[in-house]
PDB file of C-alpha atoms in Angstrom:
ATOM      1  CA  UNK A   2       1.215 -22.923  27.636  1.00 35.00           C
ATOM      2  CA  UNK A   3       2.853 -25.957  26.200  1.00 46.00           C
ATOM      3  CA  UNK A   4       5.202 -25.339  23.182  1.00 58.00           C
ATOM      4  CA  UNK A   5       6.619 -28.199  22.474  1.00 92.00           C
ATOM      5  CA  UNK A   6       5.377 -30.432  19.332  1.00 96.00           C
ATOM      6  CA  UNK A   7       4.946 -33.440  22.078  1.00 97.00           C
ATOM      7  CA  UNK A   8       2.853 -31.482  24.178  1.00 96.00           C
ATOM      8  CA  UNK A   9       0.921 -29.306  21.212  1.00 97.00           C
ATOM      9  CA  UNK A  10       0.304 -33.043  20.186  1.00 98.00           C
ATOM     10  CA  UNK A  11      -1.204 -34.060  23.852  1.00 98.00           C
ATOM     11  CA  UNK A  12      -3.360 -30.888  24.085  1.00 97.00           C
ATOM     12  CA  UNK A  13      -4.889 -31.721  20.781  1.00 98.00           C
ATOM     13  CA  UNK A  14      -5.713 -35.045  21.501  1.00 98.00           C
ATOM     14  CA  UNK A  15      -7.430 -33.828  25.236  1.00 98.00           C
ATOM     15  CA  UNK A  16      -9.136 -31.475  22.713  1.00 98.00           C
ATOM     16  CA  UNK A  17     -10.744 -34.051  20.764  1.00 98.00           C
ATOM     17  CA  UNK A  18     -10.873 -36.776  23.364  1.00 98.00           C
ATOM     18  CA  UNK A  19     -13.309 -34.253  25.363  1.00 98.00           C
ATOM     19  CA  UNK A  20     -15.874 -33.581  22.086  1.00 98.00           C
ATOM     20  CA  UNK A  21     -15.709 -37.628  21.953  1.00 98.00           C
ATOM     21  CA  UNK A  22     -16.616 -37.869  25.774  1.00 98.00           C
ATOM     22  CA  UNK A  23     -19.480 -34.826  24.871  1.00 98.00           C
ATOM     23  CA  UNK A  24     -21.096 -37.224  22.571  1.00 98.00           C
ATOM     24  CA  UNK A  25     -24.588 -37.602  23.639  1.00 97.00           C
ATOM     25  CA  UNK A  26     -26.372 -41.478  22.528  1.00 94.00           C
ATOM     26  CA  UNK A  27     -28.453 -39.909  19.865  1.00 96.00           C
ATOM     27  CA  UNK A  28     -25.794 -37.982  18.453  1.00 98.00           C
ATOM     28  CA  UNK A  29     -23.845 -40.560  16.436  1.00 98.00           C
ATOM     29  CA  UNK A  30     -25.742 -40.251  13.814  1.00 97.00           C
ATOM     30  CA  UNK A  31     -25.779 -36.712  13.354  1.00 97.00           C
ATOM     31  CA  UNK A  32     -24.238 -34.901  10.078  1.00 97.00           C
ATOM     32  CA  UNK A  33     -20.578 -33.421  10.405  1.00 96.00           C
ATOM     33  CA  UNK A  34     -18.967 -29.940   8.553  1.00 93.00           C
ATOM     34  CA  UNK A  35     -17.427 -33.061   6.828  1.00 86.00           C
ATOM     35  CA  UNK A  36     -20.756 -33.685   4.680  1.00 83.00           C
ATOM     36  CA  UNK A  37     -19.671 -37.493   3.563  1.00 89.00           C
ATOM     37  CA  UNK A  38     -19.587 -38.308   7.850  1.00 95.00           C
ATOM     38  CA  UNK A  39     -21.975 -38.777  10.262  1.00 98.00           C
ATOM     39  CA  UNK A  40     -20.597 -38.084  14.241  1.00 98.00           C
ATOM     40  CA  UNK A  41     -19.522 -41.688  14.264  1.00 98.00           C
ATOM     41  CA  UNK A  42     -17.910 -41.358  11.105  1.00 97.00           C
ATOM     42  CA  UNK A  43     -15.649 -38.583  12.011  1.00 97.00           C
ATOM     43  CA  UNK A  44     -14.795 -40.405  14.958  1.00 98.00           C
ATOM     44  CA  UNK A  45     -13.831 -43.431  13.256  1.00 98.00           C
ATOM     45  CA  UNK A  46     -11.435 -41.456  11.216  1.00 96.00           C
ATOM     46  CA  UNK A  47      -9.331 -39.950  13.675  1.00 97.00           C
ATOM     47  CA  UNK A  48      -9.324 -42.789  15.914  1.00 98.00           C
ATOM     48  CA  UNK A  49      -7.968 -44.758  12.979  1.00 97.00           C
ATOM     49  CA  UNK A  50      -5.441 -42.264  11.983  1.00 96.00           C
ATOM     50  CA  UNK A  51      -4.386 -43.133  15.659  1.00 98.00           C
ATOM     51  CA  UNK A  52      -4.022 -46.362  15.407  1.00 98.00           C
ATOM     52  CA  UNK A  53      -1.700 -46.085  12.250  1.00 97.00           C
ATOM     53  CA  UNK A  54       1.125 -44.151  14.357  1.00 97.00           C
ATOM     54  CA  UNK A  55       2.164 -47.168  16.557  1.00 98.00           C
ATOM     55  CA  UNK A  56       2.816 -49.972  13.924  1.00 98.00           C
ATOM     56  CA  UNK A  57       4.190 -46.952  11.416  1.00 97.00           C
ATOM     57  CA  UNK A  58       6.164 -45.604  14.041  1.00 97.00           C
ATOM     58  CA  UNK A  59       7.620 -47.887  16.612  1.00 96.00           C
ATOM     59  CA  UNK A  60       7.264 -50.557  14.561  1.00 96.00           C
ATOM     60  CA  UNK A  61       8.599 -48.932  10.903  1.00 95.00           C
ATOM     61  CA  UNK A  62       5.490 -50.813   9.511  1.00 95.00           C
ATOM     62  CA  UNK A  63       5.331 -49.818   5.408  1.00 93.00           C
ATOM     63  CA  UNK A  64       0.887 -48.346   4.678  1.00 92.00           C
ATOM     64  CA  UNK A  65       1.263 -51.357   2.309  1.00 93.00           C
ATOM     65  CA  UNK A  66       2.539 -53.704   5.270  1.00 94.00           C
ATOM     66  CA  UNK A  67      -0.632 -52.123   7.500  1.00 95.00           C
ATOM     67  CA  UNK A  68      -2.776 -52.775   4.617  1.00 92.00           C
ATOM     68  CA  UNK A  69      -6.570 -52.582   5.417  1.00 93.00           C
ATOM     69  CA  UNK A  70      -6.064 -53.664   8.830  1.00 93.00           C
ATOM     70  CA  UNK A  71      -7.977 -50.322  10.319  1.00 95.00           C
ATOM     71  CA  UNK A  72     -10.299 -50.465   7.687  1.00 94.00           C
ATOM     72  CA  UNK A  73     -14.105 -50.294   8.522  1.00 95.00           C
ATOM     73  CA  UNK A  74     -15.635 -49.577  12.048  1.00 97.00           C
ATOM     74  CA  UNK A  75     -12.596 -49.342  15.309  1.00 98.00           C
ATOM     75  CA  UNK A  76     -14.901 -47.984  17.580  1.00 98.00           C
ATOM     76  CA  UNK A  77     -16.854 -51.316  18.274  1.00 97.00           C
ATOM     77  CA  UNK A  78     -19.569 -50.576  21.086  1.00 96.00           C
ATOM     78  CA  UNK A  79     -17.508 -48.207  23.260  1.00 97.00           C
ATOM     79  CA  UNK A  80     -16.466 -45.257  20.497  1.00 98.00           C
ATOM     80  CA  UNK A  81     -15.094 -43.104  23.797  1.00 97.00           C
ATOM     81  CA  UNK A  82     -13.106 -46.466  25.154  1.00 98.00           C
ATOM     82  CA  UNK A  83     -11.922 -46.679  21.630  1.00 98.00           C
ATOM     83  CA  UNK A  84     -10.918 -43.347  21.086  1.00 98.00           C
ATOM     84  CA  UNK A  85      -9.140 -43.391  24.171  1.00 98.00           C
ATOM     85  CA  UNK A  86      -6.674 -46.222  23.691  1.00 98.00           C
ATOM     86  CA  UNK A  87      -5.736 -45.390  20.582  1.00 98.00           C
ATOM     87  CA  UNK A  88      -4.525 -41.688  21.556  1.00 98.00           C
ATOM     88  CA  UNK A  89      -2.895 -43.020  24.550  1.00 98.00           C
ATOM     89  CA  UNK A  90      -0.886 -45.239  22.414  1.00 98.00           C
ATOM     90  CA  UNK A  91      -0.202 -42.905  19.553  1.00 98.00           C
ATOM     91  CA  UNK A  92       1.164 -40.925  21.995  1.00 98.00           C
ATOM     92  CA  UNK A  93       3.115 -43.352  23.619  1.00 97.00           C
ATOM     93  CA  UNK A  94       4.593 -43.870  20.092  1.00 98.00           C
ATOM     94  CA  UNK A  95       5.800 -40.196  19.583  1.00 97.00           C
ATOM     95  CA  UNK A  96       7.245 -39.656  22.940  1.00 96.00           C
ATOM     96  CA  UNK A  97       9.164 -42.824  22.092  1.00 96.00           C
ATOM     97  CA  UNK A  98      13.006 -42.375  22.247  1.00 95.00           C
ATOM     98  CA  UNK A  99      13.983 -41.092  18.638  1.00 95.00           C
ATOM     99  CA  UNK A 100      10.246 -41.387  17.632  1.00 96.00           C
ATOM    100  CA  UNK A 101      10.423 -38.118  16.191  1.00 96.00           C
ATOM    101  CA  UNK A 102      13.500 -38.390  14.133  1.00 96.00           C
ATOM    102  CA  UNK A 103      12.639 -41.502  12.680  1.00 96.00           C
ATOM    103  CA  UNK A 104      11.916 -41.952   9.050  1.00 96.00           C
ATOM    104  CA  UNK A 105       8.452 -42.945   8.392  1.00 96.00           C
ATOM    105  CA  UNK A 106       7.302 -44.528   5.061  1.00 94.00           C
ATOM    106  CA  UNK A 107       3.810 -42.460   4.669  1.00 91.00           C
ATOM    107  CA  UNK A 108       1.076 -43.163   1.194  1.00 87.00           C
ATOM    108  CA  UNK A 109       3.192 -40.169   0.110  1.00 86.00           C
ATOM    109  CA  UNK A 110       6.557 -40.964   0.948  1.00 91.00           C
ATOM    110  CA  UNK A 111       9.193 -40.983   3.821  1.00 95.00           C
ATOM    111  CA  UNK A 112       8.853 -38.020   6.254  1.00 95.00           C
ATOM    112  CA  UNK A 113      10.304 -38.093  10.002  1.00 96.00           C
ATOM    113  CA  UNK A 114       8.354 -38.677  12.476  1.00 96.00           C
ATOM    114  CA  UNK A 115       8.086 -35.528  13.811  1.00 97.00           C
ATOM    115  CA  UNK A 116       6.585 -34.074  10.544  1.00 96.00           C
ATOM    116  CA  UNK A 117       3.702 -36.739  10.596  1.00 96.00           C
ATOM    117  CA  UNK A 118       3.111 -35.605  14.869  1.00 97.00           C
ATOM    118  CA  UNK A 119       2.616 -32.265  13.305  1.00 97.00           C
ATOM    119  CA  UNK A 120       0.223 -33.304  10.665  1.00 94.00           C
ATOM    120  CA  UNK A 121      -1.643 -35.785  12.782  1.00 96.00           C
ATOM    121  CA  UNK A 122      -1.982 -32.537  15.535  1.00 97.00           C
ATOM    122  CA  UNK A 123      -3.196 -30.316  13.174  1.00 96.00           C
ATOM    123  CA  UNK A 124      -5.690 -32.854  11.367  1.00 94.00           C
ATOM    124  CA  UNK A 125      -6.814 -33.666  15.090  1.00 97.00           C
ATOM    125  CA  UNK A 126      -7.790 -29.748  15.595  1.00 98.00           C
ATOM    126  CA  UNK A 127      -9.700 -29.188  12.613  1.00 96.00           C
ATOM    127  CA  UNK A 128     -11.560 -32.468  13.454  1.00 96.00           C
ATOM    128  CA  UNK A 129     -12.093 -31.316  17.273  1.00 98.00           C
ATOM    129  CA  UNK A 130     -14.041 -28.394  15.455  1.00 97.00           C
ATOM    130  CA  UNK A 131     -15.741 -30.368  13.299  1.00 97.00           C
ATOM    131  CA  UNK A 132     -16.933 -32.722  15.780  1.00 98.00           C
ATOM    132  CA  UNK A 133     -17.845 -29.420  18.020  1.00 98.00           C
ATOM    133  CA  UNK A 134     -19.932 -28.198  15.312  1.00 97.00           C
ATOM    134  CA  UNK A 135     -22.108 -31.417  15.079  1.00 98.00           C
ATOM    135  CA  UNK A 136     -22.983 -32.034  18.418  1.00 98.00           C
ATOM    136  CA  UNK A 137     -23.809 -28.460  19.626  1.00 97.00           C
ATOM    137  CA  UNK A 138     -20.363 -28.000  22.017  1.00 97.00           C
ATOM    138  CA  UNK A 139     -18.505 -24.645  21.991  1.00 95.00           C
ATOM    139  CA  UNK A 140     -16.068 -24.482  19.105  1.00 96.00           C
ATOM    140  CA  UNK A 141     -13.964 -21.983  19.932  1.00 97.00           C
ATOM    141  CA  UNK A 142     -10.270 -23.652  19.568  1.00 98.00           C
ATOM    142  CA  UNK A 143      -7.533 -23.302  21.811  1.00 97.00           C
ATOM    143  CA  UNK A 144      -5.343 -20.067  20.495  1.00 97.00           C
ATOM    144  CA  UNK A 145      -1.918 -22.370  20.629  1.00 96.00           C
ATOM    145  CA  UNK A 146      -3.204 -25.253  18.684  1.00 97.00           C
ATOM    146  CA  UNK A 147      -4.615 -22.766  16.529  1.00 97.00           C
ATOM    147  CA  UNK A 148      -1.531 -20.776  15.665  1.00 97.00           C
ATOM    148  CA  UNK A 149       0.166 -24.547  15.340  1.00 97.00           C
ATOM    149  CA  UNK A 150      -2.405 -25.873  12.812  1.00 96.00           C
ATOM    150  CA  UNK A 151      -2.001 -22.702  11.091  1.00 96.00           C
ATOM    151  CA  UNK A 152       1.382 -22.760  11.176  1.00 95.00           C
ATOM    152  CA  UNK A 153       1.451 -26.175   9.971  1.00 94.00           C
ATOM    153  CA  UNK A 154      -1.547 -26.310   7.523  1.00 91.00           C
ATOM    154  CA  UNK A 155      -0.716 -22.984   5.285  1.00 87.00           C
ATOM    155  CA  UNK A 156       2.431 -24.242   3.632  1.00 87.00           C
ATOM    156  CA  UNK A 157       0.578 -27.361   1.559  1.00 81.00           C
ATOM    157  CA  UNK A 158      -3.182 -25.892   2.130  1.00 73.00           C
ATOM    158  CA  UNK A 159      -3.573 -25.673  -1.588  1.00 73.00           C
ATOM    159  CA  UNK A 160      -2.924 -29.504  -1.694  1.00 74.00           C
ATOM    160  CA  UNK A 161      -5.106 -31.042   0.687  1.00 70.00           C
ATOM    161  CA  UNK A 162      -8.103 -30.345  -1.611  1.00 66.00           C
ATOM    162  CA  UNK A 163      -6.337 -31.867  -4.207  1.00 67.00           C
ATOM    163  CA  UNK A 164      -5.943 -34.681  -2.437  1.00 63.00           C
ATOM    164  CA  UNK A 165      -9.435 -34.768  -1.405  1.00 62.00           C
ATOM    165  CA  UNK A 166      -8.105 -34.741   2.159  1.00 62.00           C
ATOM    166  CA  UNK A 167     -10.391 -31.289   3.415  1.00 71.00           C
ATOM    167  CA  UNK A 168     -12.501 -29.128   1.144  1.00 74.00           C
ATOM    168  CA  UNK A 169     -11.195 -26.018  -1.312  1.00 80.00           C
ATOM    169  CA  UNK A 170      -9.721 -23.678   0.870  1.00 81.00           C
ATOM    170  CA  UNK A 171     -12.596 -20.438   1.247  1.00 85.00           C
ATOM    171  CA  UNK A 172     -12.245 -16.634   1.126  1.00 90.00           C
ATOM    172  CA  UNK A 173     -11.843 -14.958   4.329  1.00 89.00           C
ATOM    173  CA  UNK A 174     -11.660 -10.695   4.738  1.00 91.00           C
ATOM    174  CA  UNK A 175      -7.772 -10.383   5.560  1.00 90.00           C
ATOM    175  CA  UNK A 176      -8.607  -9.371   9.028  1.00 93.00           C
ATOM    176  CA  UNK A 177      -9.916 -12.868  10.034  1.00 95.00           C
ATOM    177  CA  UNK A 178      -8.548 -14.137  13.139  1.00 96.00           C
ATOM    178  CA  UNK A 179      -6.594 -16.861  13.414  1.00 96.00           C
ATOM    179  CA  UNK A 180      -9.611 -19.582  13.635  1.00 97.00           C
ATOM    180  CA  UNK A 181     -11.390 -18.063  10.854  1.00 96.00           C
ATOM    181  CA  UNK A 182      -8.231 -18.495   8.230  1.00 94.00           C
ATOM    182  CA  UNK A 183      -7.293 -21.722   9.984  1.00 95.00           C
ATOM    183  CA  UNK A 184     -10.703 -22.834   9.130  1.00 95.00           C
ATOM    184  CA  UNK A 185     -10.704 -21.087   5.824  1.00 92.00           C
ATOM    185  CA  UNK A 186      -7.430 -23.424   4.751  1.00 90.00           C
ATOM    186  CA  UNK A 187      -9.435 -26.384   5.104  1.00 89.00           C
ATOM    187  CA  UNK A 188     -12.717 -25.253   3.580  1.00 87.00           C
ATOM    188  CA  UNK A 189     -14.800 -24.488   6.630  1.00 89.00           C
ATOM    189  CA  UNK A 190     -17.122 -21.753   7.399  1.00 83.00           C
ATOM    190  CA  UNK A 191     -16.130 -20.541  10.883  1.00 77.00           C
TER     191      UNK A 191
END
């Protein structure tokens, strides 16, 4: 079982990278848990939150400095191609020498670079179920990167809805498992 950020990071991106691969032609269009996204959509996002983490990490790039330069469509006629690069070089970013001690300058402020990994892993698990969810694929998540997302969601859960990042968090009975309140936190039905 990995248990290292670095690997928890990997598995994640597998994780999603497989849903993406799952995609069947006439899915693209279909809605997401996320109800502003279509399949393609969803896809989009992560992929572009993946190509952020080179020039922000390796490179010390500022958001403003980035500016809108991952704006719009990045998955171009090959959305698994796509998809792939861009994890294969975020990840080449964090496993970087120092890549996770490294200040990062973030919309919200600095935060090493090993805090944004554990965002971006936990982000990319929520958005494998999401992306399970719309095209029919089983959504049961991997216990580790479910205990990790959990782990790193609960602390600021109350403030990604405020920041219109993932939906108010939801009631669960208290003896949810560990998907269920994960899923909760973000404002998903499990």
């Amino acid at each position: 079982m990995p248990d290292t950020l670095l690997e928890r990071h990997a598995e994640a991106l597998r994780l999603f990278g497989d849903r993406v691969r799952a995609v069947e032609d006439g899915q693209w269009g279909a809605p997401t848990p996320c109800t502003e996204w279509t399949v393609r959509d969803l896809v989009n996002h992560v992929t572009g939150e993946q190509l952020w983490i080179p020039p922000m990490v390796t490179d010390g790039r500022t958001v403003e400095e980035i500016g809108d330069a991952f704006s719009g469509d990045v998955l171009g006629d090959d959305p698994a191609g796509a998809w792939e690069q861009a994890a294969a070089d975020a990840h080449a970013a964090f496993t970087a020498p120092g890549a996770l001690d490294r200040t990062v300058r973030l919309s919200y402020g600095p935060a090493l670079g090993r805090a944004y990994c554990a965002e971006l892993t936990a982000d990319c698990v929520v958005h494998a179920w999401d992306l399970s969810r719309a095209i029919g694929a089983d959504d049961r998540l991997p216990d580790g990167l479910v205990a990790f997302a959990l782990d790193e969601v609960t602390p600021y859960a109350d403030g990604l809805a405020a920041g219109g990042m993932f939906a108010e968090p939801l009631e669960v009975p208290a003896d949810a498992n560990a998907q269920t309140r994960l899923l909760a936190l973000v404002g998903r039905r499990g």
